[in-house]
PDB file of C-alpha atoms in Angstrom:
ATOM      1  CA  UNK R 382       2.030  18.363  -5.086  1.00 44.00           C
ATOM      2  CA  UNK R 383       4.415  15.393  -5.482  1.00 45.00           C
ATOM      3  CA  UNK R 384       7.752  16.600  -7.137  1.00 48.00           C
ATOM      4  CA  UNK R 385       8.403  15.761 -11.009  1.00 52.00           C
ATOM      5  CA  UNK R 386      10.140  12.916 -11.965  1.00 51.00           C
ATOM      6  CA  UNK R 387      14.139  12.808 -12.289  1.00 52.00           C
ATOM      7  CA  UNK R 388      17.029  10.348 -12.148  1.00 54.00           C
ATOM      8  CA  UNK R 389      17.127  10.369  -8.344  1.00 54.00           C
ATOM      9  CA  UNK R 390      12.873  10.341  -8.127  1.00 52.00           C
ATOM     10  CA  UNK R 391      11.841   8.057 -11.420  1.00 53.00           C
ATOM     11  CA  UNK R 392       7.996   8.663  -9.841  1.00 60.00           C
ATOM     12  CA  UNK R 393       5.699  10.478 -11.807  1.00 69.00           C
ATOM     13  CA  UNK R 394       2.327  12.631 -10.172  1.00 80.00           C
ATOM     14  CA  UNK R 395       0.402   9.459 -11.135  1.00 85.00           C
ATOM     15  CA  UNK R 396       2.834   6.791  -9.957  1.00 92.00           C
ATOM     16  CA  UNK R 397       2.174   4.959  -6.098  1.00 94.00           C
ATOM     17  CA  UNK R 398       5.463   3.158  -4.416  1.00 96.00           C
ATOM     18  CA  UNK R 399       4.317   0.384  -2.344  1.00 96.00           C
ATOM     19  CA  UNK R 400       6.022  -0.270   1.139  1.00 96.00           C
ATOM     20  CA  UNK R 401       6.028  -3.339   3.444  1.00 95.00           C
ATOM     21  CA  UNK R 402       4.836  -6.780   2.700  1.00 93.00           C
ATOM     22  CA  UNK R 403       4.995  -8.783  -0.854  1.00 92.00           C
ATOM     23  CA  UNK R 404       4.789  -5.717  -2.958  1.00 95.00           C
ATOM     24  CA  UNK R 405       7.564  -4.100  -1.295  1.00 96.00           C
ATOM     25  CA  UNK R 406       9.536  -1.630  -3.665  1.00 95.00           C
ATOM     26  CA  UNK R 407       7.101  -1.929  -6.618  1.00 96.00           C
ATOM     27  CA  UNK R 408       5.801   1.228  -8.418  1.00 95.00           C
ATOM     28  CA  UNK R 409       2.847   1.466 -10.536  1.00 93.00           C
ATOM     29  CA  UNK R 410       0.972   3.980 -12.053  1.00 92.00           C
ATOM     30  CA  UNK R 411      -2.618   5.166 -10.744  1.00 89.00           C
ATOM     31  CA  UNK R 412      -5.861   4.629 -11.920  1.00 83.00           C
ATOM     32  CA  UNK R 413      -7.851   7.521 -14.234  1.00 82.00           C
ATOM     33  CA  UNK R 414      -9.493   8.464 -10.934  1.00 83.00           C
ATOM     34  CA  UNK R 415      -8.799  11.055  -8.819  1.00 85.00           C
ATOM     35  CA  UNK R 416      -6.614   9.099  -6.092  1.00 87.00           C
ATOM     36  CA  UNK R 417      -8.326   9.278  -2.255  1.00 91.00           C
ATOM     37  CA  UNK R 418      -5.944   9.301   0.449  1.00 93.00           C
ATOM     38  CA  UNK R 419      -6.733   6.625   2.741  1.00 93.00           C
ATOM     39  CA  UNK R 420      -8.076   4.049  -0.302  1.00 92.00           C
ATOM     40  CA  UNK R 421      -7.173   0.676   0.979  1.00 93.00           C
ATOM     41  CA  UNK R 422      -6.529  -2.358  -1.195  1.00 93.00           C
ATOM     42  CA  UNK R 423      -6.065  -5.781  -0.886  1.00 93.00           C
ATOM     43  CA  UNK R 424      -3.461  -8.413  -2.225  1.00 93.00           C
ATOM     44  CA  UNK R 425      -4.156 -11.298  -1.817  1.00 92.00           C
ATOM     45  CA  UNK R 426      -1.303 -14.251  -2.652  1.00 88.00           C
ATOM     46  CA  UNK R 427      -2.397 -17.646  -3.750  1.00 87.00           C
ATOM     47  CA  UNK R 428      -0.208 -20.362  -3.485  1.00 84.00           C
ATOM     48  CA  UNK R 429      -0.101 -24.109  -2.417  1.00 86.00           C
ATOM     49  CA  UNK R 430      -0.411 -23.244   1.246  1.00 85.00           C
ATOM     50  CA  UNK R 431      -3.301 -20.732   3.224  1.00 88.00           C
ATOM     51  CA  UNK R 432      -4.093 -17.640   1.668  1.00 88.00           C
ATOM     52  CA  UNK R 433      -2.132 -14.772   2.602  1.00 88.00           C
ATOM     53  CA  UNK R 434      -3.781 -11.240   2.330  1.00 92.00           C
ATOM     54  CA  UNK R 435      -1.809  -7.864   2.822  1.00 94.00           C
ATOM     55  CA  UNK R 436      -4.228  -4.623   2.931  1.00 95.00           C
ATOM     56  CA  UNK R 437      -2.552  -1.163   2.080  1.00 96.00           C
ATOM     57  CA  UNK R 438      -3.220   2.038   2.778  1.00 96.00           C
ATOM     58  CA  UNK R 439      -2.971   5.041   0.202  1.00 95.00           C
ATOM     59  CA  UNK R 440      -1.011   8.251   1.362  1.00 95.00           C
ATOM     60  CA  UNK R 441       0.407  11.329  -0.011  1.00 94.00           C
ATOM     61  CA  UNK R 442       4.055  12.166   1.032  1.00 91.00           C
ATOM     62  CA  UNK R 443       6.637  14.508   0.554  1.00 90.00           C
ATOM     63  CA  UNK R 444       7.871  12.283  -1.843  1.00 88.00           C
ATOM     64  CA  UNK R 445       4.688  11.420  -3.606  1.00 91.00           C
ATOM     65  CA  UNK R 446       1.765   8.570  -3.447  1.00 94.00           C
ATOM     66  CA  UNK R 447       2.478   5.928  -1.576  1.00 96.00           C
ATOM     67  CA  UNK R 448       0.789   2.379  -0.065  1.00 96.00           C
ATOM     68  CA  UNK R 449       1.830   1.566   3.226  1.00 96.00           C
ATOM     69  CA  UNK R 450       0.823  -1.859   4.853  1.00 96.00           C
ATOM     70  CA  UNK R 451      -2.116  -1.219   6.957  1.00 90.00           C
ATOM     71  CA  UNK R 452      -1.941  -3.144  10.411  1.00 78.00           C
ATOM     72  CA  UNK R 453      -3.537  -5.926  11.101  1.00 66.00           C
ATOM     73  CA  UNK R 454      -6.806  -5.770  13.035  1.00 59.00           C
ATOM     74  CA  UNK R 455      -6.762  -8.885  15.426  1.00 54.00           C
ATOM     75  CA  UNK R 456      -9.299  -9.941  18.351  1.00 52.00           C
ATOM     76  CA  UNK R 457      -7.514  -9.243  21.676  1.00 52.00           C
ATOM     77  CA  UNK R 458      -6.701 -12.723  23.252  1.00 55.00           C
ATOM     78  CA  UNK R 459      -8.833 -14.596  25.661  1.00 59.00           C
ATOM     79  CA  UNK R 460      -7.618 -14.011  29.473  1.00 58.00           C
ATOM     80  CA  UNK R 461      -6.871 -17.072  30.618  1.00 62.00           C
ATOM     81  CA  UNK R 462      -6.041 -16.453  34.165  1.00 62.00           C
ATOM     82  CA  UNK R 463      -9.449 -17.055  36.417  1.00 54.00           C
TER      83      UNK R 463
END
């Protein structure tokens, strides 16, 4: 169980720190729902260039919930050499 909120830890049980990419450092509180470790989800940042999406992952730490930028799945490069 994630520790109670206090000056040093301003986190409630139903709060989730995000870590890594644009939301870096924000805190919000959870949905109604029962949270799932392992719940991914997306953010996706619209501006005048391409779209930039950052997937993250939820976990349970020591020191509560917490979103951690999921790595990137990429396709492995082509080998070139013949």
């Amino acid at each position: 169980m994630p520790p109670e909120p206090s000056e040093e830890n301003p986190m409630s049980d139903r709060s989730v720190r995000f870590f890594g990419g644009p939301l870096d450092g924000r805190v919000q509180e959870l949905a109604d729902e029962e949270p799932v470790p392992g719940t991914v989800v997306r953010h996706i940042h619209l501006h005048g260039g391409p779209k930039i999406e950052t997937r993250y992952e939820l976990g349970l730490t020591e020191n509560g919930w917490a979103y951690r930028v999921q790595a990137h799945e990429s396709e492995p490069e082509p080998d070139t050499l013949s």
